[in-house]
Coordinates of C-alpha atoms in Angstrom, one line a residue:
M1 CA 0.0 0.0 0.0
K2 CA 2.8 2.4 0.9
G3 CA 4.5 1.6 -2.4
N4 CA 1.3 2.4 -4.3
L5 CA 0.9 5.7 -2.5
N6 CA 4.5 6.6 -3.4
R7 CA 4.0 5.8 -7.0
K8 CA 0.8 7.8 -7.0
K9 CA 2.6 10.7 -5.5
K10 CA 5.3 10.6 -8.1
R11 CA 2.8 10.3 -11.0
F12 CA 0.8 13.3 -9.7
W13 CA 3.6 15.8 -10.4
I14 CA 3.5 15.2 -14.2
P15 CA -0.2 16.0 -14.9
V16 CA -0.2 18.9 -12.4
T17 CA 2.9 20.5 -13.9
T18 CA 1.7 19.9 -17.4
G19 CA -1.8 21.3 -16.5
F20 CA -0.4 24.5 -15.0
I21 CA 2.0 25.1 -17.8
A22 CA -0.8 24.6 -20.4
L23 CA -3.1 26.9 -18.4
Y24 CA -0.4 29.5 -18.2
L25 CA 0.4 29.3 -22.0
V26 CA -3.2 29.3 -23.1
T27 CA -4.0 32.3 -20.8
M28 CA -1.0 34.3 -21.9
I29 CA -1.6 33.5 -25.6
L30 CA -5.2 34.6 -25.4
A31 CA -4.3 37.8 -23.5
T32 CA -1.6 38.6 -26.1
C33 CA -4.0 38.0 -29.0
L34 CA -6.4 40.5 -27.4
V35 CA -3.7 43.0 -26.7
R36 CA -2.5 42.6 -30.3
Q37 CA -6.0 43.3 -31.7
K38 CA -6.2 46.4 -29.4
F39 CA -2.9 47.6 -30.9
I40 CA -4.2 47.1 -34.4
E41 CA -7.4 49.1 -33.6
D42 CA -5.2 51.9 -32.1
Y43 CA -3.0 51.8 -35.2
N44 CA -6.0 52.3 -37.5
R45 CA -7.4 55.2 -35.4
T46 CA -4.1 57.0 -34.9
F47 CA -3.0 56.4 -38.5
E48 CA -6.2 57.9 -39.9
E49 CA -5.9 61.0 -37.6
T50 CA -2.2 61.4 -38.6
A51 CA -3.0 60.9 -42.4
Y52 CA -5.7 63.6 -42.5
S53 CA -3.5 65.9 -40.4
L54 CA -0.7 65.5 -42.9
L55 CA -3.2 66.1 -45.8
N56 CA -4.2 69.4 -44.3
S57 CA -0.6 70.4 -43.9
A58 CA 0.1 69.4 -47.5
Y59 CA -2.8 71.6 -48.8
N60 CA -1.5 74.5 -46.8
L61 CA 2.0 74.0 -48.2
A62 CA 0.7 73.8 -51.8
E63 CA -1.4 77.0 -51.4
E64 CA 1.6 78.8 -49.9
A65 CA 3.9 77.6 -52.7
D66 CA 1.3 78.8 -55.2
D67 CA 1.1 82.2 -53.6
R68 CA 4.9 82.5 -53.7
G69 CA 5.2 81.3 -57.3
L70 CA 7.8 78.6 -56.6
G71 CA 9.3 76.7 -59.4
T72 CA 9.7 72.9 -59.8
E73 CA 13.0 72.6 -57.9
E74 CA 11.8 74.9 -55.1
I75 CA 8.5 73.0 -54.6
Q76 CA 10.4 69.7 -54.6
K77 CA 12.6 71.0 -51.8
E78 CA 9.6 72.2 -49.9
Y79 CA 7.9 68.8 -50.3
Q80 CA 11.1 67.1 -49.2
K81 CA 11.2 69.3 -46.1
F82 CA 7.5 68.6 -45.5
V83 CA 7.7 64.8 -45.6
N84 CA 10.4 64.9 -42.9
D85 CA 8.8 67.6 -40.7
Y86 CA 6.3 65.2 -39.0
L87 CA 9.1 62.8 -38.0
R88 CA 11.5 65.7 -37.1
N89 CA 9.1 67.9 -35.1
T90 CA 7.1 65.2 -33.3
F91 CA 8.9 64.4 -30.1
N92 CA 7.5 60.9 -29.7
P93 CA 5.8 59.7 -32.9
P94 CA 3.2 57.0 -32.0
L95 CA 3.5 55.2 -35.3
Q96 CA 6.2 54.0 -37.8
I97 CA 5.2 55.9 -41.0
S98 CA 6.7 57.3 -44.1
V99 CA 5.3 59.9 -46.6
A100 CA 5.9 60.2 -50.3
V101 CA 4.8 62.9 -52.8
Y102 CA 4.4 62.4 -56.6
D103 CA 3.6 64.9 -59.3
L104 CA 0.7 64.4 -61.6
D105 CA 3.0 62.6 -64.0
R106 CA 3.7 60.0 -61.3
N107 CA 7.3 61.2 -60.8
L108 CA 8.5 60.8 -57.2
L109 CA 9.2 64.3 -55.8
A110 CA 10.0 63.5 -52.2
Q111 CA 9.9 60.8 -49.6
S112 CA 10.7 60.4 -45.9
G113 CA 14.3 59.6 -45.1
D114 CA 17.3 60.4 -43.1
I115 CA 18.7 63.8 -44.2
F116 CA 21.1 66.5 -43.5
D117 CA 18.9 69.5 -42.9
D118 CA 21.0 72.4 -44.0
P119 CA 22.3 72.0 -46.7
L120 CA 19.7 69.4 -47.7
F121 CA 21.2 66.0 -48.6
M122 CA 19.4 62.7 -48.5
L123 CA 21.6 60.2 -46.7
D124 CA 20.2 57.2 -48.7
D125 CA 21.6 58.9 -51.9
Y126 CA 25.1 58.6 -50.5
F127 CA 25.4 56.1 -47.6
S128 CA 25.0 52.4 -47.2
F129 CA 22.8 51.3 -44.3
E130 CA 26.0 50.3 -42.3
E131 CA 27.5 53.8 -42.9
K132 CA 24.3 55.5 -42.0
D133 CA 24.0 53.3 -38.8
T134 CA 27.5 54.3 -37.7
L135 CA 26.7 58.0 -38.1
A136 CA 23.4 57.5 -36.3
K137 CA 25.2 55.9 -33.3
Y138 CA 27.5 59.0 -33.0
Y139 CA 24.4 61.2 -33.3
Y140 CA 22.5 59.2 -30.6
E141 CA 25.6 59.2 -28.3
N142 CA 25.8 62.9 -28.8
I143 CA 22.2 63.3 -27.6
Q144 CA 22.9 61.0 -24.6
S145 CA 26.1 62.8 -23.6
S146 CA 24.3 66.1 -23.2
A147 CA 21.1 64.6 -21.8
N148 CA 21.8 65.9 -18.3
Y149 CA 22.4 69.4 -19.7
T150 CA 25.7 69.9 -17.8
L151 CA 28.0 69.7 -20.9
P152 CA 27.6 70.4 -24.6
G153 CA 27.4 67.6 -27.0
K154 CA 30.4 65.2 -27.2
Y155 CA 30.5 65.1 -31.0
R156 CA 30.2 67.6 -33.9
I157 CA 29.3 66.5 -37.4
L158 CA 30.8 68.5 -40.3
L159 CA 30.1 68.3 -44.0
Q160 CA 32.3 69.2 -47.0
F161 CA 30.2 70.1 -50.0
S162 CA 30.3 72.1 -53.2
S163 CA 29.7 75.8 -53.2
D164 CA 26.3 75.3 -55.0
M165 CA 25.3 72.8 -52.3
A166 CA 24.7 70.2 -55.1
D167 CA 27.4 67.7 -54.3
L168 CA 28.5 66.2 -51.0
Y169 CA 32.3 65.4 -50.7
K170 CA 33.0 64.3 -47.1
V171 CA 31.5 63.9 -43.7
Y172 CA 33.5 64.2 -40.5
V173 CA 32.6 63.3 -36.9
Q174 CA 34.7 65.2 -34.4
E175 CA 35.1 64.4 -30.8
I176 CA 35.2 67.7 -28.9
T177 CA 37.0 68.4 -25.6
W178 CA 35.0 71.1 -23.7
T179 CA 36.5 73.2 -21.0
E180 CA 34.6 75.4 -18.6
W181 CA 35.5 79.1 -19.3
K182 CA 33.2 81.0 -17.1
K183 CA 31.4 79.8 -14.0
D184 CA 29.2 81.9 -11.7
G185 CA 30.4 85.0 -13.6
E186 CA 34.1 84.4 -13.0
D187 CA 36.5 83.9 -16.0
L188 CA 38.7 80.9 -15.8
N189 CA 41.4 82.1 -18.3
I190 CA 41.1 79.4 -20.9
D191 CA 43.6 79.5 -23.8
G192 CA 42.2 79.9 -27.3
Y193 CA 41.8 77.1 -29.8
T194 CA 41.4 77.0 -33.5
D195 CA 39.5 74.2 -35.1
P196 CA 41.6 72.6 -37.8
L197 CA 38.6 71.8 -40.1
L198 CA 36.5 74.9 -39.6
E199 CA 39.6 77.1 -39.3
I200 CA 37.9 79.3 -36.8
W201 CA 38.8 80.1 -33.2
S202 CA 36.7 78.2 -30.7
C203 CA 33.5 80.0 -30.0
E204 CA 31.9 80.0 -26.6
V205 CA 28.8 78.0 -25.8
G206 CA 26.5 79.8 -23.3
G207 CA 24.9 77.0 -21.3
V208 CA 24.0 73.7 -22.8
Y209 CA 21.7 72.9 -25.7
D210 CA 18.4 71.3 -24.7
Y211 CA 17.3 68.9 -27.4
E212 CA 13.8 68.6 -26.2
S213 CA 13.0 72.3 -26.1
G214 CA 15.4 73.4 -28.8
T215 CA 16.9 76.1 -26.6
E216 CA 20.1 76.6 -24.6
T217 CA 19.9 76.3 -20.8
E218 CA 21.4 78.8 -18.5
G219 CA 24.6 77.9 -16.7
S220 CA 28.3 77.8 -17.2
T221 CA 30.1 78.8 -20.4
F222 CA 32.3 76.3 -22.2
F223 CA 35.0 76.5 -24.8
A224 CA 36.2 73.8 -27.2
T225 CA 39.9 73.3 -26.4
D226 CA 40.6 70.3 -28.5
S227 CA 39.1 68.0 -31.1
K228 CA 39.9 64.9 -33.1
V229 CA 38.2 63.2 -36.1
V230 CA 36.8 59.8 -34.9
W231 CA 35.0 58.9 -38.1
E232 CA 35.3 60.1 -41.7
W233 CA 33.4 59.3 -44.8
T234 CA 34.4 60.1 -48.4
N235 CA 32.0 60.1 -51.3
P236 CA 33.5 57.5 -53.7
K237 CA 31.9 59.3 -56.7
A238 CA 33.4 62.7 -55.8
G239 CA 36.2 64.1 -57.9
Q240 CA 39.1 66.5 -57.3
E241 CA 36.6 69.2 -56.3
E242 CA 36.4 67.6 -52.9
K243 CA 39.7 69.4 -52.0
G244 CA 37.8 72.6 -52.1
G245 CA 34.3 73.4 -51.3
I246 CA 32.7 74.4 -48.1
I247 CA 33.1 72.8 -44.7
A248 CA 30.2 73.5 -42.2
E249 CA 28.6 72.0 -39.2
A250 CA 25.6 69.9 -40.2
Y251 CA 22.4 69.0 -38.5
P252 CA 21.3 65.4 -39.4
V253 CA 17.7 64.4 -39.0
F254 CA 17.2 60.7 -38.0
P255 CA 13.5 60.0 -37.5
Y256 CA 12.5 58.7 -34.1
M257 CA 15.8 59.6 -32.6
R258 CA 14.0 62.1 -30.3
S259 CA 11.5 59.5 -29.1
S260 CA 11.3 59.1 -25.4
A261 CA 11.4 55.3 -25.4
N262 CA 14.2 53.3 -27.1
P263 CA 15.1 56.1 -29.7
Y264 CA 17.9 54.2 -31.4
G265 CA 15.9 51.0 -31.6
R266 CA 12.9 52.8 -33.0
W267 CA 15.1 54.5 -35.7
R268 CA 16.7 51.2 -36.8
Q269 CA 13.2 49.6 -37.0
W270 CA 12.1 52.4 -39.2
A271 CA 15.3 52.6 -41.3
K272 CA 15.3 48.9 -42.0
S273 CA 11.7 48.7 -43.2
D274 CA 11.6 48.0 -47.0
Y275 CA 8.0 48.9 -47.0
L276 CA 8.5 52.4 -45.6
H277 CA 11.3 53.1 -48.0
G278 CA 10.0 51.1 -51.0
F279 CA 8.0 53.9 -52.7
P280 CA 7.9 53.0 -56.5
E281 CA 9.5 55.1 -59.2
R282 CA 7.5 56.2 -62.2
E283 CA 8.0 53.0 -64.2
N284 CA 6.6 50.8 -61.4
F285 CA 3.9 53.2 -60.4
T286 CA 0.4 51.5 -60.6
W287 CA -1.7 53.9 -58.8
E288 CA -4.1 55.4 -61.4
K289 CA -5.6 58.1 -59.4
G290 CA -6.2 59.3 -55.8
T291 CA -9.4 60.2 -54.1
D292 CA -10.2 62.9 -51.6
Y293 CA -11.4 60.4 -48.9
P294 CA -9.7 57.0 -49.5
D295 CA -10.1 53.9 -47.4
L296 CA -7.2 52.4 -45.5
E297 CA -5.5 49.7 -47.6
V298 CA -4.2 47.0 -45.3
N299 CA -1.6 44.3 -45.8
E300 CA -1.4 42.0 -42.8
N301 CA 0.5 38.8 -42.0
K302 CA 1.7 37.1 -38.8
L303 CA 4.6 39.4 -38.1
Y304 CA 3.6 42.8 -39.4
Y305 CA 0.6 45.1 -40.0
R306 CA 1.0 47.4 -43.0
G307 CA -1.4 50.0 -44.5
C308 CA -1.4 53.1 -46.6
Y309 CA -3.6 56.1 -47.4
R310 CA -3.4 57.8 -50.8
F311 CA -4.6 61.4 -51.3
K312 CA -4.6 63.9 -54.2
I313 CA -3.4 67.4 -53.2
G314 CA -5.2 69.7 -55.6
T315 CA -4.6 73.5 -55.7
S316 CA -3.6 74.3 -59.2
E317 CA -2.7 72.3 -62.3
T318 CA 1.0 72.9 -61.8
L319 CA 1.1 72.3 -58.0
S320 CA -1.3 69.5 -57.7
A321 CA 0.3 66.2 -56.5
Y322 CA -0.4 62.8 -55.1
M323 CA 0.6 61.9 -51.5
E324 CA 1.0 58.4 -50.1
I325 CA 1.3 57.7 -46.4
R326 CA 2.5 54.3 -45.3
L327 CA 2.3 52.5 -42.0
D328 CA 4.5 49.6 -40.9
E329 CA 4.0 48.2 -37.4
H330 CA 4.6 44.9 -35.7
P331 CA 1.6 44.3 -33.4
W332 CA 2.8 41.0 -32.2
A333 CA 6.2 42.5 -31.1
A334 CA 4.3 45.5 -29.5
A335 CA 1.9 43.1 -27.7
L336 CA 4.8 41.0 -26.4
D337 CA 6.6 44.0 -25.2
H338 CA 3.4 45.4 -23.6
M339 CA 2.7 42.0 -21.9
K340 CA 6.2 41.3 -20.6
Y341 CA 5.4 42.3 -17.0
A342 CA 2.1 40.4 -17.2
Y343 CA 4.0 37.3 -18.4
L344 CA 6.3 37.6 -15.4
A345 CA 3.5 38.2 -12.9
G346 CA 1.4 35.4 -14.5
L347 CA 4.4 33.0 -14.3
I348 CA 5.0 33.9 -10.6
L349 CA 1.3 33.4 -9.8
T350 CA 1.1 30.1 -11.8
L351 CA 4.2 28.8 -10.0
A352 CA 2.8 29.9 -6.6
C353 CA -0.5 28.2 -7.3
M354 CA 1.2 25.1 -8.6
F355 CA 3.4 25.0 -5.5
L356 CA 0.4 25.4 -3.2
V357 CA -1.5 22.6 -5.0
M358 CA 1.5 20.3 -4.9
Y359 CA 2.2 21.3 -1.3
S360 CA -1.4 20.5 -0.3
F361 CA -1.4 17.3 -2.3
N362 CA 1.9 16.4 -0.7
R363 CA 0.5 16.9 2.8
I364 CA -2.6 14.8 1.9
Y365 CA -0.4 12.0 0.6
D366 CA 2.0 12.2 3.6
R367 CA -1.0 12.1 5.9
Q368 CA -2.4 9.1 4.1
M369 CA 1.0 7.4 4.3
A370 CA 1.2 8.2 8.0
L371 CA -2.3 6.9 8.6
E372 CA -1.5 3.8 6.6
Q373 CA 1.6 3.3 8.6
T374 CA -0.3 3.9 11.9
R375 CA -3.0 1.4 10.7
R376 CA -0.3 -1.2 10.0
D377 CA 1.4 -0.6 13.3
L378 CA -1.9 -0.7 15.1
T379 CA -2.8 -4.0 13.4
N380 CA 0.6 -5.5 14.2
A381 CA 0.5 -4.2 17.8
M382 CA -3.0 -5.4 18.4
A383 CA -2.2 -8.8 17.0
H384 CA 0.8 -8.9 19.3
E385 CA -1.0 -7.7 22.3
L386 CA -4.0 -10.0 21.8
K387 CA -1.8 -13.0 21.2
T388 CA -0.7 -13.3 24.8
P389 CA -4.2 -13.2 26.5
L390 CA -5.7 -15.4 23.8
G391 CA -2.9 -17.9 24.4
I392 CA -3.5 -17.8 28.1
I393 CA -7.3 -18.2 27.7
R394 CA -6.7 -21.2 25.3
N395 CA -4.3 -22.9 27.8
F396 CA -6.7 -22.5 30.8
A397 CA -9.6 -23.6 28.6
E398 CA -7.7 -26.7 27.5
N399 CA -6.8 -27.4 31.1
L400 CA -10.4 -27.3 32.1
L401 CA -11.3 -29.8 29.4
E402 CA -8.4 -32.2 30.1
H403 CA -8.4 -31.9 33.9
N404 CA -11.8 -31.7 35.5
M405 CA -10.4 -30.6 38.9
E406 CA -13.0 -28.8 40.9
E407 CA -10.4 -27.2 43.2
K408 CA -8.8 -25.4 40.3
R409 CA -11.9 -24.7 38.3
D410 CA -12.5 -21.2 39.9
Y411 CA -8.9 -20.3 39.5
Y412 CA -8.9 -21.1 35.7
L413 CA -12.2 -19.2 35.2
N414 CA -10.9 -16.1 37.1
Q415 CA -7.8 -16.1 34.9
I416 CA -9.9 -16.4 31.8
I417 CA -12.1 -13.6 32.9
G418 CA -9.1 -11.4 33.8
Q419 CA -7.6 -11.9 30.4
T420 CA -10.9 -11.1 28.6
E421 CA -11.1 -7.9 30.7
E422 CA -7.6 -7.0 29.6
M423 CA -8.6 -7.6 25.9
D424 CA -11.7 -5.5 26.5
H425 CA -9.6 -2.7 27.9
L426 CA -7.3 -2.9 24.9
V427 CA -10.3 -2.7 22.5
M428 CA -11.8 0.3 24.3
E429 CA -8.5 2.1 24.1
M430 CA -8.3 1.4 20.4
I431 CA -11.8 2.7 20.0
E432 CA -10.8 5.9 21.7
I433 CA -7.8 6.3 19.4
S434 CA -10.0 5.8 16.3
K435 CA -12.4 8.5 17.7
L436 CA -9.6 11.0 18.2
D437 CA -8.4 10.4 14.6
S438 CA -11.9 10.8 13.2
E439 CA -12.6 14.1 11.3
E440 CA -16.1 14.0 12.7
L441 CA -14.9 14.4 16.2
V442 CA -16.5 17.4 17.9
L443 CA -15.2 18.5 21.3
K444 CA -17.6 19.9 23.8
K445 CA -15.5 22.8 25.0
A446 CA -16.1 24.7 28.2
P447 CA -13.9 26.4 30.8
V448 CA -12.0 23.7 32.8
S449 CA -9.8 24.2 35.9
M450 CA -6.9 21.8 35.5
A451 CA -6.2 22.0 39.3
E452 CA -9.8 20.8 40.1
L453 CA -9.6 18.1 37.4
I454 CA -6.3 16.7 38.7
H455 CA -7.6 16.6 42.3
E456 CA -10.7 14.7 41.1
Q457 CA -8.6 12.1 39.1
A458 CA -6.1 11.7 42.0
E459 CA -9.0 10.8 44.3
R460 CA -9.9 7.9 42.0
L461 CA -6.4 6.6 42.3
E462 CA -6.4 6.8 46.1
P463 CA -6.5 3.0 46.8
L464 CA -3.3 2.5 44.6
I465 CA -1.7 5.6 46.2
L466 CA -2.3 4.2 49.7
E467 CA -1.1 0.7 48.7
K468 CA 2.3 2.2 47.7
N469 CA 2.2 4.7 50.6
L470 CA 2.8 7.6 48.2
Q471 CA 2.6 11.3 49.2
I472 CA 0.9 13.8 46.9
Q473 CA 2.1 17.4 47.1
Y474 CA 0.3 20.3 45.4
R475 CA 1.9 23.7 44.6
Q476 CA -0.4 26.2 43.0
A477 CA 0.9 29.7 42.0
A478 CA -2.1 30.2 39.8
D479 CA -5.0 28.3 38.5
F480 CA -4.3 26.7 35.1
Q481 CA -7.6 27.4 33.2
V482 CA -8.2 25.9 29.7
D483 CA -11.2 25.9 27.3
G484 CA -11.8 22.2 26.5
D485 CA -13.8 19.0 26.6
R486 CA -13.8 18.0 30.3
E487 CA -14.4 14.3 29.6
Y488 CA -11.4 13.9 27.2
L489 CA -9.1 16.0 29.4
A490 CA -10.1 13.8 32.4
K491 CA -8.9 10.7 30.4
A492 CA -5.6 12.4 29.6
V493 CA -5.0 13.5 33.2
W494 CA -6.0 10.0 34.5
N495 CA -3.3 8.4 32.2
L496 CA -0.6 10.8 33.5
L497 CA -1.5 10.2 37.1
A498 CA -1.8 6.5 36.6
N499 CA 1.7 6.5 35.0
A500 CA 3.0 8.5 38.0
V501 CA 1.6 5.9 40.4
D502 CA 2.5 2.8 38.5
H503 CA 6.2 3.9 37.9
N504 CA 6.7 5.3 41.4
V505 CA 8.7 3.6 44.1
P506 CA 7.2 2.6 47.5
D507 CA 7.0 5.5 49.9
G508 CA 7.7 7.9 47.0
H509 CA 6.2 11.3 46.1
I510 CA 4.0 12.8 43.5
R511 CA 4.4 16.5 43.1
V512 CA 1.8 18.5 41.2
S513 CA 2.6 22.2 40.3
F514 CA 0.3 24.8 38.7
A515 CA 1.0 28.1 36.9
A516 CA -1.1 30.4 34.7
D517 CA 0.0 28.7 31.5
K518 CA 1.2 25.3 32.5
C519 CA 1.1 22.5 35.0
S520 CA 3.4 19.5 35.8
I521 CA 3.1 16.1 37.4
E522 CA 6.3 14.7 38.8
N523 CA 7.0 11.3 40.3
T524 CA 9.9 9.7 42.1
G525 CA 11.3 6.6 40.4
K526 CA 13.6 5.4 37.7
T527 CA 14.7 8.1 35.1
L528 CA 14.3 7.6 31.4
D529 CA 17.1 7.2 28.9
E530 CA 17.3 9.2 25.7
E531 CA 15.6 6.6 23.6
Q532 CA 12.7 6.3 26.1
L533 CA 12.3 10.1 26.1
N534 CA 12.2 10.3 22.3
H535 CA 9.7 7.4 21.9
A536 CA 7.6 7.7 25.1
F537 CA 4.6 9.0 23.2
D538 CA 4.7 6.4 20.3
L539 CA 1.8 4.0 20.0
F540 CA 2.4 0.8 21.9
Y541 CA 5.8 1.9 23.1
T542 CA 6.6 0.5 26.6
G543 CA 10.3 1.3 26.9
D544 CA 11.3 -1.3 29.4
K545 CA 10.5 -4.8 27.9
S546 CA 9.7 -6.1 31.4
R547 CA 6.6 -3.8 31.5
R548 CA 4.9 -5.9 28.9
K549 CA 4.4 -8.5 31.6
E550 CA 2.7 -6.0 33.8
K551 CA -1.1 -5.7 33.6
K552 CA -2.4 -3.0 31.3
H553 CA 0.9 -1.6 30.3
M554 CA 0.3 -1.6 26.5
G555 CA 2.0 1.8 25.7
L556 CA -1.3 3.6 25.0
G557 CA -1.6 6.0 27.9
L558 CA 0.9 8.6 27.0
F559 CA 0.0 8.3 23.3
L560 CA -3.7 9.1 24.1
A561 CA -2.8 11.9 26.5
K562 CA -0.5 13.7 24.1
K563 CA -3.2 13.4 21.3
I564 CA -5.9 14.7 23.6
F565 CA -3.8 17.7 24.7
A566 CA -2.9 18.4 21.1
L567 CA -6.6 18.6 20.2
H568 CA -6.9 21.3 22.9
D569 CA -3.9 23.3 21.6
M570 CA -1.6 22.1 24.4
S571 CA 1.7 20.3 24.4
L572 CA 2.9 17.4 26.6
A573 CA 6.5 16.7 27.3
L574 CA 8.5 14.4 29.5
E575 CA 11.8 15.3 31.2
N576 CA 14.0 13.8 33.9
T577 CA 14.4 15.2 37.3
D578 CA 17.0 14.5 40.0
D579 CA 14.9 11.6 41.4
G580 CA 12.4 10.7 38.8
V581 CA 10.3 11.9 35.8
R582 CA 8.2 15.0 35.2
A583 CA 5.3 15.4 32.7
V584 CA 4.7 19.0 31.7
I585 CA 1.5 20.3 30.1
R586 CA 1.7 23.8 28.4
K587 CA -0.6 26.0 26.4
S588 CA 0.7 26.2 22.8

C-alpha cells in the first residue's frame, strides 16, 4: 500500500505541472491576442488621424507655394522638407510611418528619409545602411552625452560640399573636448583654440543645448579646447573638387531619434523597413488616381501590419500632387513588449498556485501514508497484544477440558475472565484512538480548571496511592484554566496520574505544580534514557520490555494523553528530574 501511495505521489507531479504550464500558456496567448488586436485598432485610429492631419498640412504647403510662385525645384525641396517635418518635429511619434509625394505625371518628388537638414542631402543617396547606422550611433551618443544638460554635445558633425550645395564630398565626426571658461560670472582664463577643419577660433557656448525644447539652458560657459576626427566618410563618386568646397557644421535628421522610449531601436526599425522606403519610381507606379477620402489599404501577415492612405493634393494644375502615407508596425512585437510584466506576474502566480496545490497534495499523501503506517502498526501491535491473553485463555480452557479438577476450576475461570477484561480494555483504548483520529470528532468545549480536574482524578487513584504509601504534594501559584472537553481532558490526566503511580517507588512522592499557562506532574522513580524520552509518546511503546508482563501496560496511555492535549492546543513533554520523571503540560 505504501508503495502504491509513493507511485501515485510521483505520477501526480507530471499532470499537475503539465496542466499548470498549459493553463499559463493558453491564458497568456489569449491575452496577447487580445492586446495585439487592441494595438491594431489603435494603429487604425491614430493612422487615420495622422494621415488627414498631414493632408491638411500638404494643402497649406501647396497653397503657400502657389502664392509664392515657386518653381519645380523649389517646390520639390519644400515637399522634401514637408515629408520629414512630421518625423522631425514630433517628439514621440506614435507610429512608424513614411510619406511620399508624386507629381501628376507620377514622378517621385520627395519621400521620408534620413537627411542633413541644411544643406539638404538625402543620406540614402550617399550612404549604405551600415555607414548610416555608424553615423546614427554617433548622433545618438551625442544626444545622450548632453542629456543631463551639464555639458555640450560630445560630437560635432561636419560636411564638406560644393559651393552650390549640389554635391557632397566628405562627412567628419569630431570628438570635442569642452572646458569650462566662465562659472558663476568668473573667468577661468582658458587659452584659445582654432578648429583645424572649420579654421575658426573656438567659440563659446553659453549654457547647454536642450534637445527637447530646442533652446540653450542657462549655466556655465564652455570653450572647445581640443578635437579629433573619430569617423570620416568620403564620397566615392566625388572628384578632385572635394579638395575645395565648403566645410560647415551639419544637423542630421534621424526620424524617431528624439523618441522618449528606445530612440535608437525605433530608428533602426524604421530605417530597415523595406515597405517604408520602397515607394515605387514612375515605371513601377500602378496607382491610377487618388481620391479625396480614400479607405485604409491593409496588408497584414503574422509578423507585421501594414497599411497606406493615398490622397490627391489639388490646388492648381502645376502644383497638384499625389501623396501616399505608409504605416509599418509589428503588433505581435508590440503586444509581447506590452505584456512582458504580465508574463512575469502570471508566471509567478502560476508557480505559486502550482506550489500550493502540490504542497497540499503532498501533505494529503503524507498524511495518508502516516495513517496507513499507523494502521499497519496498530494492526501488528493489536495482534501482538492480543496474542498473549488469547494464548493464556486457550491454555486455561484446555486445562479445564483435560483436567476436571473442581479445586482449580474457579482459578482457571478467574484467569480467563481477567484476560478477557484486559482484551476488552485494549479494544476500548483502540476505539478511543480511532475516535480521536476521526474528522467527525466534535469537542464539547467549556472552561475547565486543571487543578480541580487533577484533584478529582487523584481521588480515583487513592487505593493505589495508599497501597504504595505515596505522598501527593500540590503547589499552586495560579489556576491553570483551559477551554476544552472535560471528559477527554479527564482521560488524559488520568493516564498521566496512573503513570506517575505505576512507575513510582514505594514510599515515594507525586508533586503537582500549577501556573497560569502550564502544570506539571512529577513522580519519584527510575529516570528515562534518551531513547525512552524520544519514543515515550509512540503508539504501543513501553520502553522497558519487562513492563509488557505487567497488567495494562500496553503503551497507549501517553499516546492518548498527548493526542488529547494536542486537540486542545496544548503540548505534553517528558523530562527527567534528580529523582524521577516530570510530565509538563503547556498551552501552545
